Amino acid sequence: MATIDFTAEVEKRKDALMEDLFTILKVNSERDDSKADKENPFGPGPRKALDTFLAMAERDGYKTSNFDNYAGHFEFGEGDEVLGIIGHLDVVPAADQEGWNTNPYEPVIKDGNLYARGASDDKGPTIACYYGLKIIKELGLPLSKKIRFIVGTDEESGWGDMDYYFEHCDLPLPDFGFSPDAEFPIINGEKGNVSEIVKFNGKNAGATVLHSFKSGLRLNMVPEVATAVISGEVADLQAKLDAFLAENASKNLTCEIEEAAGKYTLTMHGKGAHGAMPEKGVNAATYLALFLQQLSFADGAKAYIDFAADLLLEDHEGEKLGIAYTDELMGNTSMNAGVWVFDENGEASIALNFRFPQGNTPERMQEILAGKAGVTEVEIAPHVMTPHYVPENDPLVSTLLSVYEKHTGLKGYETIIGGGTFGRLLERGVAYGAMFEGEEDTMHQSNEYKPVDAIFKSAAIYAEAIYELAK
């Protein structure tokens, strides 16, 4: 058989690829539990994105299966072994995130970049991978393995889509596979992932009263905005704030104060980032706590603020907490203080998301957290993920690295990350693309974008990778 120029094949289809990608990017597929029901398990947006994708697949001649609007799949090819490809169509919130220069659900191309929520995570890569398989199908290339293309609708929240899918799909698990939901050259190791909710009492006993403290949209996002409502002893509040912002000018923080009926609302603005890489963001909640620490709080309010300012501020590995742990293969433990609630009439908590290597455990971290001053309880959230690793000498890994090297001219190498991808759902599963080395990471951030050329390049890589794995 003549050598196939997959790059040229993508070129022939790039207009169709972008048209399909635009169609699915226009769907606001944020999870919305307030509108969830039996027909829309994660709200109408994720369900609409799934319907849109499956209709696209049916248009292209695939027989699709929809698993009660949690997830869907189609299969192509014949063979005893099954190659699984698992992407996701849901996205993290954008509507409540500041700083967008365009409508996140009206995709636009500017200066060669495609701006939209999901352009990089994970609609862009999923559609690029879909077109990689579409090329193989349309060229009629011979395969010796079956390919199962699976899409989920709850990757960004709790993976309830995949729990449901694997429980209700009567087919055996794919033998091996990848998720197009990370970066090149490959992700063949993923740290464990657990969220632990640190609880405090919501009481006040000081001259300054903390009525509420709120921050964070999701556990896997660095909080970009934090809001506190206070009253009581707040002398020279604006002057103190001005001095604080000047002292921390390098962080590019901004903060506003509004007064109404004797209560002061402070809104601090930092910088969002993916929760797996908290060091890339500026956690607005921790800096708001640092500022508030100079006021006269007491009891649960003081414990809450002191915990944040003394133990969480600019500590992304849990060293101040005593949780830090490093493994020679998998690296360190990372920590993101993702969701914050203080209600003077009830709940007070900080949800910490940890990405941990082998050797560290959720129970170890829970015990350490429970011993900190002012902490009343530490709850381990559901959906704990254990560390995952596929050796570099596995044919899956070596084949994918070889294809990457061919298309980029760069040396491939194994990578272990803190982020969790659907690749870990398979024992021989990895994440593969679609962010290239040197590409700015805007996942989970305002103005998320993907270079258009990188979308086409990744589609060619996916086409050849799928062919090499399944031929």
Short mmCIF file of C-alpha atoms in Angstrom, two decimals:
data_model
loop_
_atom_site.label_atom_id
_atom_site.label_comp_id
_atom_site.label_asym_id
_atom_site.label_seq_id
_atom_site.Cartn_x
_atom_site.Cartn_y
_atom_site.Cartn_z
CA MET A 1 0.00 0.00 0.00
CA ALA A 2 1.23 3.48 -0.85
CA THR A 3 2.25 5.73 2.02
CA ILE A 4 -0.67 7.82 3.19
CA ASP A 5 -0.18 11.55 3.65
CA PHE A 6 -2.50 12.13 6.60
CA THR A 7 -1.66 15.82 6.71
CA ALA A 8 -2.89 16.19 3.13
CA GLU A 9 -6.03 14.24 3.97
CA VAL A 10 -6.78 16.64 6.83
CA GLU A 11 -6.21 19.57 4.48
CA LYS A 12 -8.96 18.23 2.21
CA ARG A 13 -11.39 18.16 5.12
CA LYS A 14 -10.41 21.19 7.15
CA ASP A 15 -13.47 23.26 6.23
CA ALA A 16 -15.81 20.42 7.20
CA LEU A 17 -13.85 19.84 10.41
CA MET A 18 -14.15 23.48 11.44
CA GLU A 19 -17.85 23.57 10.56
CA ASP A 20 -18.54 20.58 12.79
CA LEU A 21 -16.34 21.98 15.55
CA PHE A 22 -18.11 25.35 15.46
CA THR A 23 -21.46 23.58 15.68
CA ILE A 24 -20.55 21.75 18.87
CA LEU A 25 -18.68 24.70 20.42
CA LYS A 26 -21.87 26.76 20.18
CA VAL A 27 -23.56 24.37 22.61
CA ASN A 28 -23.23 25.59 26.19
CA SER A 29 -22.53 22.22 27.78
CA GLU A 30 -21.83 23.35 31.32
CA ARG A 31 -23.30 21.04 33.93
CA ASP A 32 -26.45 22.56 35.46
CA ASP A 33 -27.89 20.52 38.30
CA SER A 34 -30.76 22.98 38.73
CA LYS A 35 -32.15 21.80 35.38
CA ALA A 36 -31.17 18.15 35.66
CA ASP A 37 -33.83 15.46 35.31
CA LYS A 38 -34.17 11.91 34.04
CA GLU A 39 -33.77 13.00 30.41
CA ASN A 40 -30.99 15.48 31.18
CA PRO A 41 -28.86 13.90 33.92
CA PHE A 42 -26.39 16.80 34.00
CA GLY A 43 -28.71 19.46 32.64
CA PRO A 44 -29.85 20.23 29.08
CA GLY A 45 -26.48 21.55 27.83
CA PRO A 46 -24.40 18.36 28.13
CA ARG A 47 -27.30 16.34 26.72
CA LYS A 48 -27.58 18.69 23.70
CA ALA A 49 -23.84 18.38 23.05
CA LEU A 50 -24.15 14.58 23.11
CA ASP A 51 -27.14 14.66 20.73
CA THR A 52 -25.19 16.94 18.39
CA PHE A 53 -22.15 14.67 18.33
CA LEU A 54 -24.13 11.47 17.83
CA ALA A 55 -26.13 13.08 15.00
CA MET A 56 -22.81 13.98 13.37
CA ALA A 57 -21.65 10.36 13.66
CA GLU A 58 -24.91 9.03 12.21
CA ARG A 59 -24.59 11.46 9.30
CA ASP A 60 -21.19 9.92 8.60
CA GLY A 61 -22.53 6.38 8.54
CA TYR A 62 -21.87 5.11 12.05
CA LYS A 63 -24.43 3.23 14.12
CA THR A 64 -24.53 5.08 17.44
CA SER A 65 -25.65 4.14 20.95
CA ASN A 66 -26.88 6.66 23.52
CA PHE A 67 -26.73 5.54 27.14
CA ASP A 68 -29.65 7.49 28.60
CA ASN A 69 -27.98 10.81 27.76
CA TYR A 70 -25.04 10.13 30.09
CA ALA A 71 -22.65 9.07 27.34
CA GLY A 72 -22.60 7.63 23.85
CA HIS A 73 -20.47 5.59 21.49
CA PHE A 74 -20.12 4.14 18.04
CA GLU A 75 -17.88 1.38 16.70
CA PHE A 76 -15.96 0.95 13.48
CA GLY A 77 -13.94 -1.90 12.05
CA GLU A 78 -13.72 -5.58 12.90
CA GLY A 79 -11.43 -7.60 15.13
CA ASP A 80 -11.14 -9.37 18.45
CA GLU A 81 -9.22 -6.53 20.08
CA VAL A 82 -10.84 -3.18 20.72
CA LEU A 83 -9.10 0.20 20.64
CA GLY A 84 -10.99 2.67 22.82
CA ILE A 85 -10.98 6.42 22.22
CA ILE A 86 -12.66 8.44 25.00
CA GLY A 87 -13.37 12.17 24.80
CA HIS A 88 -15.79 14.47 26.57
CA LEU A 89 -18.25 17.14 25.49
CA ASP A 90 -18.96 18.94 28.77
CA VAL A 91 -17.06 22.07 29.74
CA VAL A 92 -16.22 24.00 32.90
CA PRO A 93 -18.26 27.15 33.61
CA ALA A 94 -17.58 30.24 31.53
CA ALA A 95 -20.60 32.44 32.16
CA ASP A 96 -19.51 33.20 35.74
CA GLN A 97 -15.85 33.63 34.83
CA GLU A 98 -14.48 37.14 34.31
CA GLY A 99 -12.24 38.41 31.56
CA TRP A 100 -13.78 36.96 28.39
CA ASN A 101 -13.22 39.25 25.39
CA THR A 102 -15.69 37.29 23.27
CA ASN A 103 -18.84 35.26 23.88
CA PRO A 104 -17.49 31.87 25.02
CA TYR A 105 -20.27 30.10 23.11
CA GLU A 106 -19.92 32.03 19.86
CA PRO A 107 -16.60 30.69 18.53
CA VAL A 108 -14.42 33.16 16.68
CA ILE A 109 -11.04 32.94 14.96
CA LYS A 110 -8.65 35.80 15.69
CA ASP A 111 -4.98 35.91 14.73
CA GLY A 112 -5.04 32.22 13.84
CA ASN A 113 -6.56 31.15 17.17
CA LEU A 114 -10.02 29.69 17.78
CA TYR A 115 -11.59 31.24 20.89
CA ALA A 116 -14.41 29.42 22.66
CA ARG A 117 -15.08 27.47 25.81
CA GLY A 118 -14.10 23.90 24.94
CA ALA A 119 -11.80 24.85 22.05
CA SER A 120 -8.90 23.29 23.93
CA ASP A 121 -10.71 21.20 26.55
CA ASP A 122 -12.06 19.01 25.10
CA LYS A 123 -14.30 19.66 22.11
CA GLY A 124 -11.48 20.78 19.82
CA PRO A 125 -9.32 17.69 20.43
CA THR A 126 -12.34 15.34 20.38
CA ILE A 127 -13.50 16.60 16.97
CA ALA A 128 -9.91 16.52 15.66
CA CYS A 129 -9.69 12.88 16.75
CA TYR A 130 -13.10 12.15 15.25
CA TYR A 131 -11.85 13.46 11.92
CA GLY A 132 -8.74 11.32 12.27
CA LEU A 133 -10.98 8.25 12.35
CA LYS A 134 -13.20 9.70 9.61
CA ILE A 135 -10.18 9.81 7.29
CA ILE A 136 -9.44 6.14 7.93
CA LYS A 137 -13.07 5.23 7.27
CA GLU A 138 -13.34 7.28 4.06
CA LEU A 139 -10.05 5.93 2.67
CA GLY A 140 -11.20 2.39 3.38
CA LEU A 141 -7.95 1.49 5.16
CA PRO A 142 -7.80 -2.15 6.32
CA LEU A 143 -7.96 -2.67 10.09
CA SER A 144 -7.41 -5.73 12.26
CA LYS A 145 -9.00 -4.24 15.39
CA LYS A 146 -12.34 -2.73 16.26
CA ILE A 147 -12.42 0.94 17.29
CA ARG A 148 -14.92 2.17 19.87
CA PHE A 149 -15.27 5.95 20.03
CA ILE A 150 -16.83 6.99 23.36
CA VAL A 151 -17.91 10.47 24.44
CA GLY A 152 -18.94 11.53 27.93
CA THR A 153 -20.79 14.50 29.38
CA ASP A 154 -19.51 14.82 32.97
CA GLU A 155 -15.72 14.68 32.85
CA GLU A 156 -15.33 18.12 34.42
CA SER A 157 -17.42 17.36 37.49
CA GLY A 158 -17.69 13.84 38.87
CA TRP A 159 -17.32 11.33 36.03
CA GLY A 160 -20.88 10.20 36.64
CA ASP A 161 -21.17 9.78 32.88
CA MET A 162 -18.51 7.07 32.75
CA ASP A 163 -19.76 5.39 35.92
CA TYR A 164 -23.14 5.04 34.23
CA TYR A 165 -21.71 4.10 30.84
CA PHE A 166 -19.55 1.23 32.04
CA GLU A 167 -22.34 -0.02 34.29
CA HIS A 168 -24.90 -0.09 31.47
CA CYS A 169 -22.75 -0.95 28.43
CA ASP A 170 -22.89 -4.71 27.97
CA LEU A 171 -19.72 -4.76 25.86
CA PRO A 172 -16.34 -5.68 27.35
CA LEU A 173 -13.97 -2.83 28.17
CA PRO A 174 -11.70 -1.79 25.32
CA ASP A 175 -8.38 -3.63 25.50
CA PHE A 176 -6.34 -0.45 25.26
CA GLY A 177 -6.80 3.13 24.17
CA PHE A 178 -6.35 6.83 24.71
CA SER A 179 -8.15 10.03 25.53
CA PRO A 180 -7.50 13.13 23.38
CA ASP A 181 -7.70 15.38 26.43
CA ALA A 182 -4.28 16.52 27.59
CA GLU A 183 -1.03 17.20 25.78
CA PHE A 184 1.59 15.76 23.48
CA PRO A 185 3.84 13.84 23.34
CA ILE A 186 1.87 11.60 25.75
CA ILE A 187 0.49 11.29 29.27
CA ASN A 188 1.12 7.72 30.39
CA GLY A 189 0.92 8.38 34.11
CA GLU A 190 -1.65 10.24 36.18
CA LYS A 191 -1.53 11.01 39.85
CA GLY A 192 -4.38 10.13 42.14
CA ASN A 193 -7.15 12.68 42.56
CA VAL A 194 -9.13 13.35 45.71
CA SER A 195 -11.03 16.28 47.18
CA GLU A 196 -11.21 16.75 50.93
CA ILE A 197 -13.69 19.16 52.50
CA VAL A 198 -12.22 20.90 55.54
CA LYS A 199 -15.00 22.14 57.82
CA PHE A 200 -15.13 24.86 60.47
CA ASN A 201 -17.85 26.31 62.66
CA GLY A 202 -19.55 29.36 61.20
CA LYS A 203 -19.49 31.42 64.37
CA ASN A 204 -18.33 34.96 65.10
CA ALA A 205 -17.16 36.42 68.41
CA GLY A 206 -14.94 39.31 67.44
CA ALA A 207 -15.24 43.04 66.91
CA THR A 208 -15.34 42.35 63.16
CA VAL A 209 -18.03 40.00 61.86
CA LEU A 210 -17.66 37.71 58.85
CA HIS A 211 -21.15 37.26 57.45
CA SER A 212 -20.13 35.27 54.39
CA PHE A 213 -17.16 34.22 52.30
CA LYS A 214 -17.64 32.67 48.87
CA SER A 215 -15.23 31.66 46.14
CA GLY A 216 -14.66 29.03 43.49
CA LEU A 217 -16.73 27.52 40.69
CA ARG A 218 -15.33 23.98 40.61
CA LEU A 219 -12.78 21.91 42.48
CA ASN A 220 -10.60 21.69 39.38
CA MET A 221 -10.42 25.46 38.85
CA VAL A 222 -8.23 27.97 40.71
CA PRO A 223 -10.70 30.56 42.09
CA GLU A 224 -10.52 33.76 40.08
CA VAL A 225 -12.95 35.77 42.24
CA ALA A 226 -13.64 35.76 45.99
CA THR A 227 -16.28 37.72 47.90
CA ALA A 228 -16.59 38.43 51.62
CA VAL A 229 -19.27 40.37 53.50
CA ILE A 230 -18.13 41.92 56.80
CA SER A 231 -19.32 44.43 59.38
CA GLY A 232 -18.31 45.83 62.76
CA GLU A 233 -14.83 47.16 63.33
CA VAL A 234 -13.57 48.05 59.85
CA ALA A 235 -11.75 51.36 60.39
CA ASP A 236 -9.71 52.68 57.44
CA LEU A 237 -10.81 49.71 55.35
CA GLN A 238 -10.14 51.36 51.98
CA ALA A 239 -6.73 52.65 53.07
CA LYS A 240 -5.76 49.22 54.35
CA LEU A 241 -6.91 47.66 51.10
CA ASP A 242 -4.95 50.14 49.00
CA ALA A 243 -1.80 49.37 51.00
CA PHE A 244 -2.41 45.62 50.68
CA LEU A 245 -2.82 45.78 46.92
CA ALA A 246 0.35 47.86 46.64
CA GLU A 247 2.29 45.34 48.73
CA ASN A 248 1.10 42.54 46.44
CA ALA A 249 1.34 44.45 43.17
CA SER A 250 3.24 41.61 41.50
CA LYS A 251 0.10 39.44 41.68
CA ASN A 252 -2.01 41.94 39.68
CA LEU A 253 -4.82 41.70 42.21
CA THR A 254 -7.79 44.04 42.17
CA CYS A 255 -10.47 44.44 44.82
CA GLU A 256 -13.58 46.56 45.25
CA ILE A 257 -15.48 47.53 48.40
CA GLU A 258 -19.21 48.24 48.43
CA GLU A 259 -21.09 49.42 51.52
CA ALA A 260 -24.81 48.93 52.20
CA ALA A 261 -26.70 49.05 55.48
CA GLY A 262 -23.52 48.89 57.54
CA LYS A 263 -22.14 45.85 55.75
CA TYR A 264 -19.10 45.89 53.49
CA THR A 265 -18.76 43.57 50.49
CA LEU A 266 -15.20 42.97 49.32
CA THR A 267 -14.64 41.34 45.93
CA MET A 268 -11.10 40.20 45.19
CA HIS A 269 -9.97 39.30 41.66
CA GLY A 270 -7.03 36.99 40.98
CA LYS A 271 -6.21 34.73 38.03
CA GLY A 272 -7.89 31.46 37.12
CA ALA A 273 -6.06 28.29 36.11
CA HIS A 274 -6.56 24.54 35.88
CA GLY A 275 -6.72 23.03 39.36
CA ALA A 276 -4.09 20.45 38.43
CA MET A 277 -1.59 23.31 38.03
CA PRO A 278 -2.54 25.73 40.81
CA GLU A 279 0.82 27.49 40.62
CA LYS A 280 -0.26 28.97 37.28
CA GLY A 281 -3.09 30.91 38.89
CA VAL A 282 -3.52 33.50 41.60
CA ASN A 283 -6.06 32.17 44.10
CA ALA A 284 -8.30 35.15 44.89
CA ALA A 285 -9.70 33.46 48.00
CA THR A 286 -6.36 33.02 49.72
CA TYR A 287 -5.41 36.65 49.07
CA LEU A 288 -8.75 37.91 50.33
CA ALA A 289 -8.20 35.87 53.48
CA LEU A 290 -4.71 37.35 53.85
CA PHE A 291 -6.14 40.86 53.68
CA LEU A 292 -8.94 40.07 56.15
CA GLN A 293 -6.47 38.58 58.62
CA GLN A 294 -5.54 42.09 59.86
CA LEU A 295 -9.12 42.67 61.10
CA SER A 296 -10.55 41.65 64.48
CA PHE A 297 -12.27 38.33 63.86
CA ALA A 298 -12.68 35.59 66.46
CA ASP A 299 -14.00 32.04 66.89
CA GLY A 300 -14.84 30.12 63.69
CA ALA A 301 -14.40 33.16 61.46
CA LYS A 302 -10.85 33.70 62.70
CA ALA A 303 -10.02 29.99 62.39
CA TYR A 304 -11.30 29.99 58.81
CA ILE A 305 -9.32 33.06 57.78
CA ASP A 306 -6.14 32.02 59.60
CA PHE A 307 -6.23 28.55 58.06
CA ALA A 308 -6.45 30.09 54.60
CA ALA A 309 -3.88 32.85 55.06
CA ASP A 310 -1.35 30.88 57.10
CA LEU A 311 -1.57 27.43 55.54
CA LEU A 312 -2.94 27.77 52.00
CA LEU A 313 -1.59 31.02 50.56
CA GLU A 314 0.93 30.38 47.76
CA ASP A 315 1.51 26.82 48.97
CA HIS A 316 0.58 24.52 46.11
CA GLU A 317 2.09 21.33 47.55
CA GLY A 318 0.76 21.34 51.11
CA GLU A 319 4.11 21.98 52.77
CA LYS A 320 2.70 24.33 55.42
CA LEU A 321 -0.04 21.82 56.15
CA GLY A 322 2.47 18.98 56.45
CA ILE A 323 0.81 17.09 53.62
CA ALA A 324 3.59 17.44 51.02
CA TYR A 325 4.71 14.09 49.58
CA THR A 326 6.94 13.28 46.60
CA ASP A 327 7.44 10.00 44.74
CA GLU A 328 10.52 9.43 42.57
CA LEU A 329 8.48 8.35 39.52
CA MET A 330 5.30 10.40 39.87
CA GLY A 331 6.62 13.55 41.51
CA ASN A 332 4.94 15.74 44.10
CA THR A 333 1.50 16.22 45.59
CA SER A 334 -0.33 19.33 44.34
CA MET A 335 -3.12 21.16 46.15
CA ASN A 336 -5.83 23.51 44.90
CA ALA A 337 -8.12 25.29 47.33
CA GLY A 338 -11.03 25.23 44.92
CA VAL A 339 -14.41 25.93 46.56
CA TRP A 340 -14.99 28.15 49.60
CA VAL A 341 -18.10 28.72 51.72
CA PHE A 342 -18.56 30.59 55.00
CA ASP A 343 -22.10 31.28 56.16
CA GLU A 344 -22.57 32.89 59.56
CA ASN A 345 -25.80 30.90 59.95
CA GLY A 346 -24.48 27.54 58.90
CA GLU A 347 -21.82 25.98 56.73
CA ALA A 348 -18.14 26.90 56.73
CA SER A 349 -15.80 24.85 54.55
CA ILE A 350 -12.85 24.90 52.17
CA ALA A 351 -12.68 22.14 49.58
CA LEU A 352 -9.11 21.14 48.79
CA ASN A 353 -8.37 19.16 45.64
CA PHE A 354 -5.21 17.02 45.77
CA ARG A 355 -3.37 15.36 42.91
CA PHE A 356 -1.21 12.79 44.69
CA PRO A 357 1.48 10.28 43.64
CA GLN A 358 1.77 6.65 44.62
CA GLY A 359 2.80 6.39 48.26
CA ASN A 360 0.53 9.18 49.44
CA THR A 361 -3.06 8.41 50.46
CA PRO A 362 -6.32 10.30 51.03
CA GLU A 363 -6.48 8.90 54.55
CA ARG A 364 -3.02 10.26 55.42
CA MET A 365 -4.01 13.73 54.25
CA GLN A 366 -7.36 13.58 56.02
CA GLU A 367 -5.68 12.75 59.33
CA ILE A 368 -3.21 15.63 58.99
CA LEU A 369 -5.93 18.13 58.07
CA ALA A 370 -8.14 17.06 60.95
CA GLY A 371 -5.41 18.00 63.41
CA LYS A 372 -5.24 21.65 62.37
CA ALA A 373 -6.53 24.42 64.65
CA GLY A 374 -10.19 25.28 64.21
CA VAL A 375 -10.99 22.32 61.96
CA THR A 376 -14.13 20.52 63.10
CA GLU A 377 -14.26 17.75 60.47
CA VAL A 378 -12.58 16.61 57.27
CA GLU A 379 -14.72 14.76 54.73
CA ILE A 380 -13.26 12.82 51.82
CA ALA A 381 -15.44 13.53 48.77
CA PRO A 382 -16.68 10.64 46.57
CA HIS A 383 -14.90 9.59 43.36
CA VAL A 384 -11.38 9.05 44.66
CA MET A 385 -9.01 8.21 41.80
CA THR A 386 -5.90 6.17 42.51
CA PRO A 387 -2.57 6.76 40.72
CA HIS A 388 -2.37 5.28 37.20
CA TYR A 389 0.65 4.35 35.06
CA VAL A 390 1.26 2.56 31.73
CA PRO A 391 4.97 1.69 31.25
CA GLU A 392 6.93 3.46 28.54
CA ASN A 393 7.80 0.14 26.86
CA ASP A 394 4.14 -0.80 26.36
CA PRO A 395 3.43 -0.99 22.58
CA LEU A 396 0.58 1.51 23.04
CA VAL A 397 2.97 4.12 24.43
CA SER A 398 5.83 3.42 22.03
CA THR A 399 3.53 3.53 18.98
CA LEU A 400 1.94 6.83 19.97
CA LEU A 401 5.33 8.39 20.67
CA SER A 402 6.61 7.21 17.29
CA VAL A 403 3.72 8.87 15.45
CA TYR A 404 4.24 12.08 17.41
CA GLU A 405 7.93 12.12 16.52
CA LYS A 406 7.17 11.56 12.83
CA HIS A 407 4.76 14.51 12.64
CA THR A 408 6.68 16.98 14.80
CA GLY A 409 10.35 16.07 14.36
CA LEU A 410 10.63 16.23 18.15
CA LYS A 411 11.77 13.51 20.52
CA GLY A 412 8.91 11.87 22.39
CA TYR A 413 9.05 11.16 26.10
CA GLU A 414 6.79 9.88 28.86
CA THR A 415 4.95 12.32 31.10
CA ILE A 416 3.13 12.01 34.40
CA ILE A 417 0.60 14.69 35.32
CA GLY A 418 -1.66 15.74 38.16
CA GLY A 419 -4.68 16.13 35.90
CA GLY A 420 -7.09 13.24 35.58
CA THR A 421 -8.22 12.12 32.13
CA PHE A 422 -10.51 9.42 30.80
CA GLY A 423 -7.37 7.59 29.70
CA ARG A 424 -7.10 6.15 33.18
CA LEU A 425 -10.44 4.34 32.76
CA LEU A 426 -8.59 1.63 30.85
CA GLU A 427 -5.81 -0.44 32.41
CA ARG A 428 -3.78 0.17 29.24
CA GLY A 429 -5.05 3.70 28.75
CA VAL A 430 -3.21 6.99 28.24
CA ALA A 431 -3.92 10.59 27.28
CA TYR A 432 -2.59 11.76 23.93
CA GLY A 433 -2.71 15.41 22.88
CA ALA A 434 -3.92 17.74 21.80
CA MET A 435 -1.83 20.53 23.37
CA PHE A 436 1.61 20.82 21.77
CA GLU A 437 4.86 21.76 23.46
CA GLY A 438 5.16 25.53 23.65
CA GLU A 439 1.41 26.07 23.24
CA GLU A 440 -0.17 28.32 25.85
CA ASP A 441 -2.38 26.38 28.24
CA THR A 442 -5.74 28.19 28.53
CA MET A 443 -7.84 25.26 29.73
CA HIS A 444 -10.37 26.27 32.41
CA GLN A 445 -9.46 29.94 31.91
CA SER A 446 -11.09 33.00 30.41
CA ASN A 447 -10.43 33.41 26.67
CA GLU A 448 -9.76 29.71 26.21
CA TYR A 449 -8.38 29.15 22.73
CA LYS A 450 -6.72 26.64 20.45
CA PRO A 451 -4.45 27.55 17.51
CA VAL A 452 -6.28 26.53 14.34
CA ASP A 453 -3.15 25.03 12.80
CA ALA A 454 -2.70 22.91 15.93
CA ILE A 455 -6.21 21.52 15.52
CA PHE A 456 -5.41 20.36 11.99
CA LYS A 457 -1.98 19.05 13.00
CA SER A 458 -3.47 17.03 15.85
CA ALA A 459 -6.10 15.57 13.50
CA ALA A 460 -3.33 14.24 11.24
CA ILE A 461 -1.50 12.77 14.25
CA TYR A 462 -4.70 11.14 15.48
CA ALA A 463 -5.43 9.67 12.06
CA GLU A 464 -2.02 8.04 11.79
CA ALA A 465 -2.00 6.97 15.44
CA ILE A 466 -5.37 5.24 15.14
CA TYR A 467 -4.24 3.54 11.94
CA GLU A 468 -0.95 2.35 13.42
CA LEU A 469 -2.67 0.97 16.50
CA ALA A 470 -5.52 -0.75 14.63
CA LYS A 471 -4.12 -1.72 11.21
#
